[in-house]
XYZ file of C-alpha atoms in Angstrom:
747
model
C 206.299 227.073 43.646
C 206.620 228.831 40.322
C 207.493 225.625 38.475
C 204.468 223.735 39.846
C 202.132 226.534 38.890
C 203.459 226.513 35.341
C 202.987 222.731 35.056
C 199.385 222.961 36.239
C 198.737 225.714 33.749
C 200.149 223.627 30.864
C 198.016 220.601 31.900
C 194.827 222.669 31.787
C 195.720 224.010 28.331
C 196.431 220.443 27.080
C 193.084 219.025 28.211
C 191.233 222.042 26.861
C 192.896 221.450 23.526
C 191.845 217.770 23.545
C 188.254 218.642 24.444
C 187.943 221.283 21.726
C 189.468 218.876 19.190
C 186.954 216.127 20.153
C 183.963 218.472 20.007
C 185.164 219.880 16.701
C 185.583 216.434 15.127
C 182.119 215.404 16.351
C 180.617 218.528 14.820
C 182.373 217.820 11.530
C 181.172 214.162 11.584
C 177.605 215.253 12.375
C 177.670 217.752 9.510
C 178.908 215.024 7.168
C 176.137 212.654 8.350
C 173.491 215.341 7.907
C 174.827 216.105 4.442
C 174.773 212.396 3.462
C 171.219 212.007 4.786
C 170.036 215.096 2.908
C 171.762 213.871 -0.250
C 170.139 210.402 0.083
C 166.612 211.812 0.405
C 167.227 214.151 -2.533
C 168.283 211.148 -4.638
C 165.096 209.335 -3.555
C 163.026 212.294 -4.795
C 164.973 212.250 -8.065
C 164.213 208.537 -8.467
C 160.482 209.101 -7.885
C 160.414 211.825 -10.537
C 162.630 209.978 -13.060
C 160.938 209.277 -16.390
C 163.007 206.184 -17.274
C 163.435 203.004 -15.252
C 167.228 203.021 -15.710
C 167.515 206.538 -14.263
C 165.304 205.586 -11.290
C 167.453 202.518 -10.541
C 170.628 204.602 -10.774
C 169.319 207.234 -8.311
C 168.211 204.473 -5.902
C 171.656 202.841 -5.890
C 173.316 206.227 -5.329
C 170.974 206.929 -2.387
C 171.938 203.663 -0.684
C 175.650 204.169 -1.414
C 175.592 207.679 0.078
C 174.507 206.223 3.450
C 176.715 203.118 3.385
C 178.921 204.486 6.201
C 176.025 205.734 8.352
C 175.332 204.004 11.666
C 171.814 205.532 11.922
C 169.814 202.307 11.586
C 166.399 203.956 11.477
C 167.555 206.088 8.511
C 168.973 202.990 6.812
C 165.591 201.269 7.273
C 163.714 204.238 5.838
C 165.961 204.617 2.779
C 165.903 200.893 1.953
C 162.122 200.832 2.403
C 161.586 203.791 0.054
C 164.015 202.412 -2.529
C 162.178 199.061 -2.370
C 158.841 200.781 -3.032
C 160.236 202.711 -6.036
C 161.777 199.529 -7.512
C 158.533 197.614 -6.940
C 156.548 200.287 -8.783
C 159.071 200.008 -11.636
C 158.452 196.212 -11.642
C 162.040 195.473 -10.614
C 160.831 192.744 -8.261
C 164.139 190.975 -7.525
C 165.922 194.220 -6.608
C 162.919 195.425 -4.593
C 162.834 192.115 -2.693
C 166.512 192.510 -1.819
C 166.047 196.081 -0.545
C 162.973 195.221 1.556
C 164.799 192.311 3.219
C 167.760 194.613 3.904
C 165.354 197.101 5.511
C 164.072 194.344 7.813
C 167.607 193.781 9.077
C 167.327 197.266 10.690
C 163.776 196.757 12.058
C 164.929 196.611 15.704
C 165.619 200.377 15.513
C 162.061 201.242 14.367
C 159.647 202.602 16.939
C 156.638 202.678 14.581
C 155.950 198.984 13.956
C 153.463 199.878 11.228
C 156.407 200.620 8.924
C 157.598 197.018 9.356
C 154.084 195.902 8.410
C 154.321 197.972 5.222
C 157.548 196.160 4.241
C 155.988 192.736 4.926
C 153.012 193.752 2.783
C 155.209 194.676 -0.176
C 157.137 191.396 0.186
C 153.771 189.638 0.015
C 152.832 191.384 -3.231
C 156.244 190.564 -4.744
C 155.638 186.858 -4.048
C 152.130 187.229 -5.478
C 153.526 188.714 -8.695
C 155.768 185.634 -8.883
C 152.663 183.420 -8.366
C 154.163 182.216 -5.053
C 150.878 182.610 -3.201
C 151.718 180.470 -0.147
C 154.823 182.592 0.546
C 152.744 185.729 -0.040
C 150.211 184.564 2.568
C 153.022 184.185 5.144
C 154.158 187.797 4.613
C 150.621 189.209 4.747
C 149.947 187.205 7.926
C 153.033 188.777 9.562
C 151.854 192.243 8.496
C 148.381 191.555 9.897
C 149.866 190.490 13.248
C 151.799 193.778 13.429
C 148.730 195.894 12.598
C 146.704 194.044 15.238
C 149.375 194.792 17.851
C 149.248 198.505 16.943
C 145.435 198.460 16.624
C 145.637 199.974 13.138
C 142.223 198.910 11.845
C 142.490 200.496 8.403
C 145.716 198.641 7.621
C 144.198 195.475 9.092
C 141.314 195.787 6.632
C 143.622 196.270 3.645
C 145.777 193.319 4.713
C 142.726 191.069 5.130
C 141.831 192.162 1.581
C 145.272 191.056 0.334
C 144.960 187.700 2.137
C 141.525 187.177 0.579
C 143.009 187.772 -2.873
C 145.759 185.182 -2.255
C 143.244 182.547 -1.135
C 141.143 183.364 -4.194
C 144.149 182.757 -6.460
C 144.699 179.363 -4.765
C 140.954 178.543 -5.178
C 140.414 178.328 -1.421
C 137.064 180.076 -1.729
C 135.976 179.504 1.886
C 139.055 181.308 3.297
C 138.794 184.020 0.645
C 135.208 184.747 1.695
C 136.222 184.721 5.366
C 138.942 187.335 4.810
C 136.716 189.589 2.690
C 134.086 189.353 5.451
C 136.753 190.684 7.862
C 137.384 193.603 5.475
C 133.660 194.376 5.380
C 133.305 194.097 9.174
C 136.287 196.404 9.873
C 134.949 198.919 7.365
C 131.565 198.972 9.097
C 133.162 199.267 12.566
C 135.309 202.239 11.540
C 132.761 203.741 9.137
C 135.388 203.449 6.386
C 133.470 203.501 3.092
C 136.536 202.459 1.073
C 136.997 199.268 3.121
C 133.258 198.507 2.949
C 133.322 198.914 -0.821
C 136.423 196.716 -1.156
C 134.903 194.000 1.021
C 131.617 193.988 -0.891
C 133.268 194.126 -4.327
C 135.701 191.278 -3.679
C 133.067 189.204 -1.902
C 130.885 189.681 -4.984
C 133.715 188.524 -7.263
C 134.140 185.316 -5.202
C 130.386 184.632 -5.194
C 130.391 185.172 -8.967
C 133.203 182.608 -9.241
C 131.061 180.236 -7.138
C 128.152 180.789 -9.572
C 126.144 182.411 -6.758
C 125.048 185.145 -9.136
C 122.128 186.534 -7.115
C 124.251 186.948 -3.983
C 127.104 188.443 -6.042
C 124.742 190.999 -7.579
C 123.509 191.996 -4.110
C 127.102 192.701 -3.035
C 127.867 194.758 -6.157
C 124.620 196.739 -5.897
C 125.286 197.573 -2.241
C 128.839 198.583 -3.172
C 127.360 200.882 -5.846
C 125.173 202.553 -3.192
C 128.255 203.256 -1.067
C 130.083 204.422 -4.165
C 127.423 207.117 -4.726
C 128.271 208.536 -1.278
C 132.046 208.739 -1.699
C 131.868 209.576 -5.433
C 134.791 207.382 -6.534
C 134.208 207.234 -10.298
C 136.826 204.606 -11.096
C 135.423 202.237 -8.465
C 131.967 202.659 -10.000
C 133.333 201.731 -13.423
C 135.000 198.602 -11.963
C 131.708 197.594 -10.299
C 129.741 198.113 -13.516
C 132.243 195.934 -15.384
C 131.831 193.188 -12.755
C 128.024 193.413 -12.995
C 128.355 193.206 -16.781
C 130.403 190.014 -16.401
C 127.645 188.441 -14.268
C 124.947 189.399 -16.764
C 127.084 187.892 -19.533
C 127.254 184.621 -17.563
C 123.459 184.735 -17.102
C 123.011 185.309 -20.872
C 121.493 188.747 -20.194
C 123.493 190.208 -23.073
C 121.481 193.403 -23.496
C 121.837 194.258 -19.800
C 125.554 193.436 -19.988
C 125.934 195.794 -22.959
C 124.287 198.564 -20.925
C 126.660 197.917 -17.986
C 129.769 198.001 -20.187
C 128.628 201.200 -21.943
C 128.054 203.013 -18.656
C 131.503 201.908 -17.447
C 132.931 203.101 -20.782
C 131.433 206.583 -20.291
C 133.077 206.855 -16.866
C 136.493 205.679 -18.104
C 136.223 208.143 -21.018
C 135.607 211.064 -18.628
C 138.538 209.940 -16.469
C 140.792 209.531 -19.500
C 141.615 205.993 -18.338
C 142.760 204.403 -21.610
C 143.298 200.953 -20.097
C 139.724 200.936 -18.784
C 138.355 202.245 -22.091
C 140.161 199.536 -24.036
C 138.917 196.851 -21.651
C 135.289 198.020 -22.035
C 135.465 197.980 -25.838
C 136.938 194.476 -25.690
C 134.094 193.308 -23.395
C 131.531 194.843 -25.756
C 133.170 192.969 -28.618
C 132.879 189.670 -26.721
C 129.148 190.191 -26.101
C 128.466 191.116 -29.737
C 130.431 188.055 -30.893
C 128.311 185.905 -28.565
C 125.179 187.474 -30.099
C 126.476 186.650 -33.597
C 126.799 190.332 -34.588
C 130.180 190.018 -36.293
C 130.367 193.587 -37.621
C 129.666 195.165 -34.222
C 132.133 192.798 -32.562
C 134.850 193.736 -35.066
C 134.162 197.448 -34.667
C 134.607 197.282 -30.869
C 137.674 195.039 -31.097
C 139.288 197.483 -33.559
C 138.680 200.493 -31.274
C 140.207 198.566 -28.348
C 143.195 197.690 -30.555
C 143.800 201.293 -31.636
C 143.938 202.424 -27.971
C 146.314 199.602 -27.061
C 148.630 200.553 -29.926
C 148.832 204.102 -28.534
C 149.836 202.668 -25.154
C 152.301 200.186 -26.687
C 150.907 197.244 -24.717
C 152.274 194.292 -26.749
C 150.574 191.499 -24.786
C 147.105 193.034 -25.019
C 147.658 194.016 -28.663
C 148.359 190.349 -29.437
C 145.165 189.388 -27.568
C 143.224 191.918 -29.672
C 144.659 190.430 -32.870
C 143.514 186.996 -31.665
C 140.010 188.282 -30.867
C 139.681 189.989 -34.257
C 140.861 186.785 -35.914
C 138.225 184.799 -33.968
C 135.533 187.208 -35.156
C 136.635 186.802 -38.809
C 136.803 183.032 -38.294
C 133.209 183.026 -36.995
C 132.157 185.214 -39.938
C 133.855 182.766 -42.377
C 136.333 185.442 -43.527
C 139.125 182.876 -43.336
C 141.881 184.769 -45.163
C 141.468 187.782 -42.867
C 141.348 185.510 -39.826
C 144.622 183.828 -40.850
C 146.250 187.258 -41.347
C 145.346 188.421 -37.817
C 146.398 185.134 -36.199
C 149.797 185.452 -37.928
C 150.104 189.063 -36.704
C 149.442 187.894 -33.154
C 152.123 185.180 -33.393
C 154.653 187.631 -34.838
C 154.059 190.075 -31.976
C 154.452 187.255 -29.428
C 158.129 187.043 -30.343
C 158.628 190.126 -28.123
C 157.115 188.582 -24.962
C 156.409 185.166 -23.450
C 152.785 184.072 -23.045
C 152.573 180.311 -23.818
C 148.829 180.122 -23.114
C 147.987 182.894 -25.592
C 150.347 181.346 -28.135
C 148.709 177.899 -27.792
C 145.231 179.369 -28.327
C 146.452 181.250 -31.420
C 148.058 178.073 -32.822
C 144.737 176.254 -32.375
C 142.606 178.859 -34.154
C 145.175 179.283 -36.929
C 145.329 175.522 -37.487
C 141.521 175.241 -37.576
C 141.216 178.086 -40.087
C 144.019 176.774 -42.341
C 142.312 173.354 -42.367
C 139.016 174.921 -43.498
C 141.001 176.745 -46.220
C 142.486 173.337 -47.250
C 146.081 174.269 -46.317
C 146.390 170.858 -44.709
C 150.155 170.634 -44.076
C 150.331 174.021 -42.341
C 147.141 173.268 -40.424
C 148.569 170.027 -39.010
C 151.793 171.786 -38.014
C 149.957 174.447 -35.976
C 147.503 171.980 -34.431
C 150.402 169.793 -33.226
C 152.100 172.882 -31.783
C 148.868 173.741 -29.963
C 148.725 170.210 -28.479
C 152.350 170.355 -27.343
C 151.968 173.741 -25.637
C 148.597 172.863 -24.077
C 150.117 169.680 -22.633
C 153.041 171.555 -21.099
C 150.637 174.130 -19.597
C 148.161 171.417 -18.487
C 145.357 173.379 -20.164
C 143.038 170.446 -20.801
C 140.153 172.293 -22.534
C 142.572 173.727 -25.115
C 144.254 170.337 -25.533
C 140.867 168.641 -26.040
C 139.887 171.120 -28.770
C 143.212 170.498 -30.528
C 142.698 166.700 -30.384
C 139.197 167.084 -31.840
C 140.533 169.257 -34.678
C 143.299 166.709 -35.404
C 140.647 163.969 -35.533
C 138.775 165.978 -38.175
C 142.079 166.605 -40.037
C 142.890 162.866 -40.250
C 139.303 162.074 -41.304
C 139.690 164.531 -44.184
C 142.932 162.745 -45.122
C 141.160 159.348 -45.068
C 143.270 158.088 -42.116
C 140.333 156.854 -40.037
C 142.432 154.891 -37.555
C 144.331 157.989 -36.413
C 141.117 159.986 -36.550
C 139.572 157.494 -34.125
C 142.638 157.618 -31.859
C 142.459 161.413 -31.618
C 138.695 161.196 -31.082
C 139.314 158.811 -28.155
C 141.964 161.161 -26.722
C 139.440 163.982 -27.040
C 136.734 161.941 -25.261
C 139.099 160.975 -22.404
C 140.167 164.586 -21.904
C 136.548 165.745 -21.919
C 135.874 163.208 -19.170
C 138.836 164.513 -17.141
C 137.602 168.077 -17.583
C 134.118 167.046 -16.449
C 135.609 165.386 -13.352
C 137.613 168.527 -12.535
C 134.522 170.666 -12.985
C 132.625 168.325 -10.646
C 135.414 168.706 -8.069
C 135.349 172.481 -8.488
C 131.572 172.411 -8.074
C 132.052 170.434 -4.868
C 134.630 172.978 -3.647
C 132.240 175.805 -4.473
C 129.408 174.147 -2.555
C 131.764 173.566 0.390
C 132.761 177.252 0.388
C 129.150 178.412 0.383
C 128.249 175.839 3.048
C 131.085 177.044 5.295
C 130.037 180.655 4.763
C 126.427 179.897 5.714
C 127.578 177.806 8.674
C 129.809 180.653 9.857
C 126.983 183.196 9.559
C 124.756 180.847 11.563
C 127.427 180.575 14.277
C 127.762 184.378 14.348
C 123.997 184.655 14.772
C 124.088 182.179 17.672
C 126.934 184.114 19.329
C 125.032 187.378 18.943
C 122.008 185.808 20.616
C 124.271 184.561 23.436
C 125.655 188.086 23.859
C 122.119 189.463 24.108
C 121.245 186.927 26.829
C 124.458 187.697 28.720
C 123.804 191.445 28.539
C 120.298 190.976 29.875
C 121.635 188.826 32.734
C 124.226 191.480 33.667
C 121.591 194.214 33.684
C 119.437 192.104 35.937
C 122.350 191.548 38.332
C 123.162 195.296 38.474
C 119.576 196.238 39.265
C 119.319 193.651 42.038
C 122.344 194.809 44.036
C 120.280 197.281 46.089
C 118.667 194.590 48.211
C 120.908 191.916 49.723
C 118.313 189.227 50.229
C 116.869 189.764 46.753
C 120.354 189.376 45.276
C 120.854 186.070 47.088
C 117.499 184.772 45.853
C 118.132 185.927 42.284
C 121.611 184.373 42.248
C 120.154 181.055 43.337
C 117.481 181.229 40.595
C 120.084 182.357 38.046
C 122.258 179.352 38.928
C 119.382 177.005 38.210
C 118.661 178.783 34.917
C 122.325 178.564 33.856
C 122.404 174.850 34.587
C 119.253 174.285 32.560
C 120.509 176.571 29.767
C 123.834 174.715 29.690
C 122.054 171.368 29.405
C 119.758 172.668 26.657
C 122.698 174.203 24.785
C 124.731 170.992 24.996
C 121.767 169.087 23.614
C 121.335 171.639 20.811
C 125.035 171.497 19.940
C 124.891 167.706 19.822
C 121.862 167.789 17.537
C 123.538 170.422 15.332
C 126.685 168.266 15.064
C 124.601 165.244 14.097
C 122.742 167.244 11.460
C 126.025 168.613 10.087
C 127.441 165.080 9.836
C 124.297 163.925 8.059
C 124.572 166.875 5.677
C 128.224 166.086 4.918
C 127.306 162.462 4.223
C 124.515 163.567 1.897
C 126.925 165.930 0.126
C 129.429 163.091 -0.330
C 126.690 160.879 -1.759
C 125.507 163.663 -4.060
C 129.043 164.439 -5.276
C 129.669 160.774 -6.031
C 126.402 160.518 -7.928
C 127.295 163.596 -9.997
C 130.817 162.267 -10.628
C 129.487 158.909 -11.855
C 126.981 160.531 -14.165
C 129.599 163.037 -15.433
C 132.362 160.488 -16.028
C 131.094 156.926 -16.347
C 127.842 157.703 -18.136
C 129.353 160.326 -20.445
C 132.414 158.249 -21.423
C 130.424 155.412 -23.104
C 128.298 157.963 -24.946
C 131.481 159.685 -26.194
C 132.820 156.315 -27.399
C 129.490 155.512 -29.053
C 129.549 158.861 -30.855
C 133.125 158.277 -32.051
C 132.514 154.753 -33.290
C 129.172 155.756 -34.826
C 130.998 158.465 -36.766
C 133.580 155.920 -37.970
C 130.756 153.526 -38.848
C 129.062 156.203 -40.970
C 132.317 157.005 -42.784
C 132.996 153.337 -43.568
C 129.370 152.757 -44.579
C 129.767 155.519 -47.156
C 132.945 153.798 -48.430
C 131.098 150.425 -48.417
C 133.846 148.848 -46.335
C 131.832 145.833 -45.064
C 134.568 144.492 -42.787
C 134.982 147.803 -40.952
C 131.197 148.278 -40.746
C 130.787 144.866 -39.080
C 133.681 145.554 -36.709
C 132.356 148.962 -35.593
C 128.789 147.598 -35.350
C 130.000 144.888 -32.946
C 131.899 147.459 -30.868
C 128.806 149.699 -30.688
C 126.664 146.687 -29.698
C 129.051 145.725 -26.857
C 129.343 149.345 -25.677
C 125.551 149.658 -25.613
C 125.266 146.503 -23.484
C 127.776 147.895 -20.968
C 125.983 151.241 -20.992
C 122.625 149.549 -20.292
C 124.146 147.714 -17.321
C 125.541 150.976 -15.951
C 122.175 152.747 -16.315
C 120.410 149.873 -14.546
C 122.885 150.048 -11.646
C 122.495 153.829 -11.432
C 118.712 153.563 -11.319
C 118.801 150.846 -8.648
C 121.307 152.820 -6.555
C 119.268 156.036 -6.856
C 116.191 154.160 -5.580
C 118.102 153.088 -2.455
C 119.084 156.712 -1.818
C 115.545 158.088 -1.999
C 114.045 155.123 -0.128
C 111.920 153.638 -2.940
C 113.686 150.252 -3.155
C 111.081 147.577 -2.409
C 111.903 145.015 0.303
C 109.611 141.983 0.078
C 111.191 139.100 2.024
C 110.093 135.534 1.334
C 111.412 131.970 1.568
C 114.369 131.525 -0.828
C 115.941 128.189 -1.751
C 119.578 129.255 -1.960
C 120.614 126.275 -4.107
C 117.969 126.919 -6.780
C 118.514 130.696 -6.929
C 122.314 130.373 -7.027
C 122.291 127.769 -9.811
C 119.922 129.993 -11.828
C 122.305 132.954 -11.578
C 125.307 130.754 -12.473
C 123.461 129.468 -15.546
C 122.721 133.022 -16.709
C 126.400 134.033 -16.430
C 127.990 130.912 -17.951
C 128.030 132.464 -21.449
C 129.957 135.512 -20.148
C 132.409 133.184 -18.407
C 132.898 130.986 -21.494
C 134.096 134.047 -23.467
C 137.203 133.941 -21.239
C 137.214 130.101 -20.943
C 136.315 130.411 -17.231
C 134.450 127.711 -15.250
C 131.938 128.667 -12.510
C 131.743 125.944 -9.852
C 128.824 126.212 -7.343
C 129.097 124.273 -4.019
C 125.894 124.832 -2.003
C 124.880 123.003 1.174
C 121.547 121.195 1.023
C 118.293 122.505 2.490
C 119.488 126.098 2.770
C 116.361 128.251 3.014
C 116.722 131.999 3.630
C 114.273 134.744 4.588
C 115.185 137.593 2.206
C 114.101 139.582 -0.845
C 114.645 137.386 -3.923
C 115.330 140.250 -6.388
C 117.875 141.872 -4.061
C 119.651 138.526 -3.509
C 119.830 137.855 -7.247
C 121.257 141.361 -7.932
C 123.946 140.936 -5.235
C 125.104 137.517 -6.467
C 124.957 138.538 -10.139
C 127.185 141.600 -9.483
C 129.736 139.597 -7.458
C 130.032 136.787 -10.049
C 130.246 139.346 -12.906
C 133.103 141.093 -11.064
C 134.861 137.738 -10.549
C 134.621 137.007 -14.298
C 136.000 140.452 -15.125
C 139.077 140.104 -12.896
C 139.765 136.360 -13.475
C 142.397 135.151 -15.877
C 141.557 133.106 -18.967
C 141.058 129.406 -18.137
C 140.610 129.880 -14.351
C 137.829 128.655 -11.994
C 135.347 130.717 -9.912
C 133.966 129.002 -6.795
C 130.516 129.942 -5.450
C 129.821 128.441 -2.010
C 127.059 128.754 0.598
C 126.607 127.395 4.125
C 125.343 128.148 7.619
C 127.602 130.148 9.931
C 126.675 131.912 13.197
C 122.935 131.378 12.561
C 123.194 133.146 9.187
C 123.634 131.873 5.641
C 127.097 132.872 4.382
C 127.599 133.006 0.598
C 131.053 133.483 -0.965
C 132.384 134.108 -4.487
C 136.088 133.282 -4.882
C 138.377 133.831 -7.864
C 142.093 133.360 -8.516
C 142.467 136.575 -10.458
C 144.518 139.762 -10.115
C 143.548 140.488 -6.494
C 143.232 143.801 -4.656
C 145.818 145.755 -2.664
C 145.143 145.821 1.084
C 144.963 149.626 1.179
C 142.165 149.508 -1.414
C 139.983 146.910 0.334
C 138.459 149.546 2.626
C 137.427 151.669 -0.364
C 135.400 148.939 -2.100
C 132.039 149.624 -0.459
C 132.378 153.382 0.247
C 130.215 155.693 -1.835
C 132.554 158.703 -1.399
C 135.721 156.873 -2.498
C 134.556 154.171 -4.894
C 137.426 151.996 -6.144
C 137.447 150.795 -9.749
C 140.024 149.160 -12.028
C 140.033 147.568 -15.470
C 139.549 143.810 -15.873
C 142.038 141.298 -17.277
C 140.785 142.110 -20.798
C 140.551 145.849 -20.093
C 136.846 145.628 -19.201
C 135.712 148.966 -17.745
C 133.719 149.353 -14.537
C 132.355 152.139 -12.322
C 132.812 150.662 -8.842
C 129.101 151.351 -8.255
C 128.209 147.642 -8.356
C 129.863 146.888 -5.008
C 128.271 149.968 -3.417
C 124.923 148.685 -4.684
C 125.676 145.206 -3.268
C 126.374 146.706 0.166
C 123.089 148.668 0.086
C 121.090 145.556 -0.901
C 122.830 143.261 1.623
C 122.034 145.690 4.446
C 118.403 145.974 3.288
C 118.328 142.130 3.517
C 119.556 142.400 7.156
C 123.018 141.009 6.368
C 126.615 142.160 6.010
C 129.287 142.064 3.271
C 133.105 142.016 3.266
C 136.060 140.936 1.134
C 139.426 139.238 1.501
C 142.158 139.449 -1.128
C 145.817 138.906 -1.876
C 147.497 140.633 -4.805
C 148.007 138.356 -7.839
C 146.401 135.416 -5.968
C 142.733 136.330 -6.132
C 139.824 137.705 -4.099
C 136.905 136.291 -2.114
C 133.716 138.274 -1.447
C 131.418 137.178 1.401
C 127.894 138.238 2.323
C 125.260 136.970 4.753
C 121.464 136.783 4.806
C 119.108 135.521 7.552
C 118.081 131.864 7.883
C 114.369 131.148 7.675
C 114.409 129.792 11.236
C 115.888 133.039 12.512
C 113.003 134.996 10.982
């Protein structure tokens, strides 16, 4: 008995020892974890307060290292998130990106999903700073989804604001406006003046970009009213600067000056040196536009002195460039050259190719005026090279124009003409891009108006539904009355549904008509911008060369350029005639006077008129017309159609080939065809020939230029004559164009 009791006693002591050891080790481990956590957060605070970037990075790395052994995932998330924010604020984007993604690996331990949204938001801004806007949109969309799930309306509003900015950067103005509308709506729902002001301000910026200046001003003025309530001085200064920019665009320079000065007073009171410098720079731009060189220089110099205090190299270089431009405008060329050289020297410390290209251009122009021709050419060529690599066409065009002047001064008129042609082509490309941007702007505004109209319709529907529900609630007291009202309501709903379906159908038809009209309008603008402007640019270039050679009494060159100008004028006249005829069809003023037409006589007349054009390329036009073909159609329209088709055949036929013009009766209509054995048309391009919104045009066998409008005009005229038109073609084997008009007997 004694032995057993002793054994039991020893067992109890053993297990007590084990338990105390386990509890003690856990306590020690917990103390170590608490110490590591406390140390990590202290290092985070040190990083936030660090004056140098290197010290901040060092503290951040130490904070993460101190918790490397911790299995507390929510703490790991928090530390990595805070380190990411500090590194982002220090512009260490790669390191910040790494820390934020590491934080997301611990997101399953986070109970507050809003914190995950914060990380996604920062990842979005990192991609934005890298100009990776599509990736940024994906991150902001994830953040928005999280904030919607947690019903955090303030963060939703700020995220919509970020998405709007990304779509603005990608020039998707319709989506940008849509997102800023969401910001405004959420601000109004939550009575959040900051969100309302953000929505109005950014919506105003987009409308300003879309040249909707009146609407933009309304947004900014309303934002200013809200700003007076919350008293945010910096926001008021930003709004005044934006209003000043609009007034500058509208050439209201005095009003713009007043806006910038008021913003300057606010920034001065706040001690915001960046804002102060920006205002002085804007004032300088307005004074330069007004031709007040001294005032412009004074404001530029004040802006420069502030920037030097801040040590902002990029903006200092921009100030040097602006001061140089002012001296260049004031014909103080030596001073201008000095400031341009200062700007270039400072650019060695940072990389801004666009700013460098602009400085090269102005320096080259000024050196050329000062007759330093070799240096001028060197800088102008550098400007061209950089502008090409950056695809900055306006800058490249200016450089080409300056090089044309440079070669003219050197007496090398051939190269001068080449650069002048390059300049004209680039100007045409820029005009086309501006036309496309104008179309995109109009589309954005159209979508915005369409959306507001849909919202209005939905609000009206909600009003009707509310009234119906109230009626149903009030009628529940009497059973028989309810039954009668339900029956009547059913009939009303059926009728309302039918009316609504009809209205929606009519609205869809009107929208389609509007889109078609927009396409027609855009094409018309594009033709005028490109095909009408290009010949004028060529005429100006050749006229300039003609004048130079006339002064030098170079008879051979004068005759050559005179012939070129004569031929260009003929082509230009044909284009203008086509444009006028096409515009008449669009506004419904084309006359349709059908009469009896002898197809053989009319066709032979047209062939006779065009024989001279054909003989220039040694081409034979062979008409084969059935006898006694009499049509009922408008004679002028028929002649225009056939003349355009034969002219096209001549343009695309090879030297020494034959063009066949045939006519006969087919399916109770007269079918006329024009066939050539020229270059042909690809099958995928056949469908584009007669479409106004995708007109197809190529150069002829002798590089003859065309607009593609002729075939669109032919289609319009054929349809007015109650016929149809189509084409068949095989690449490198030729094309055949067919059209039909009514027989006299059919009429």
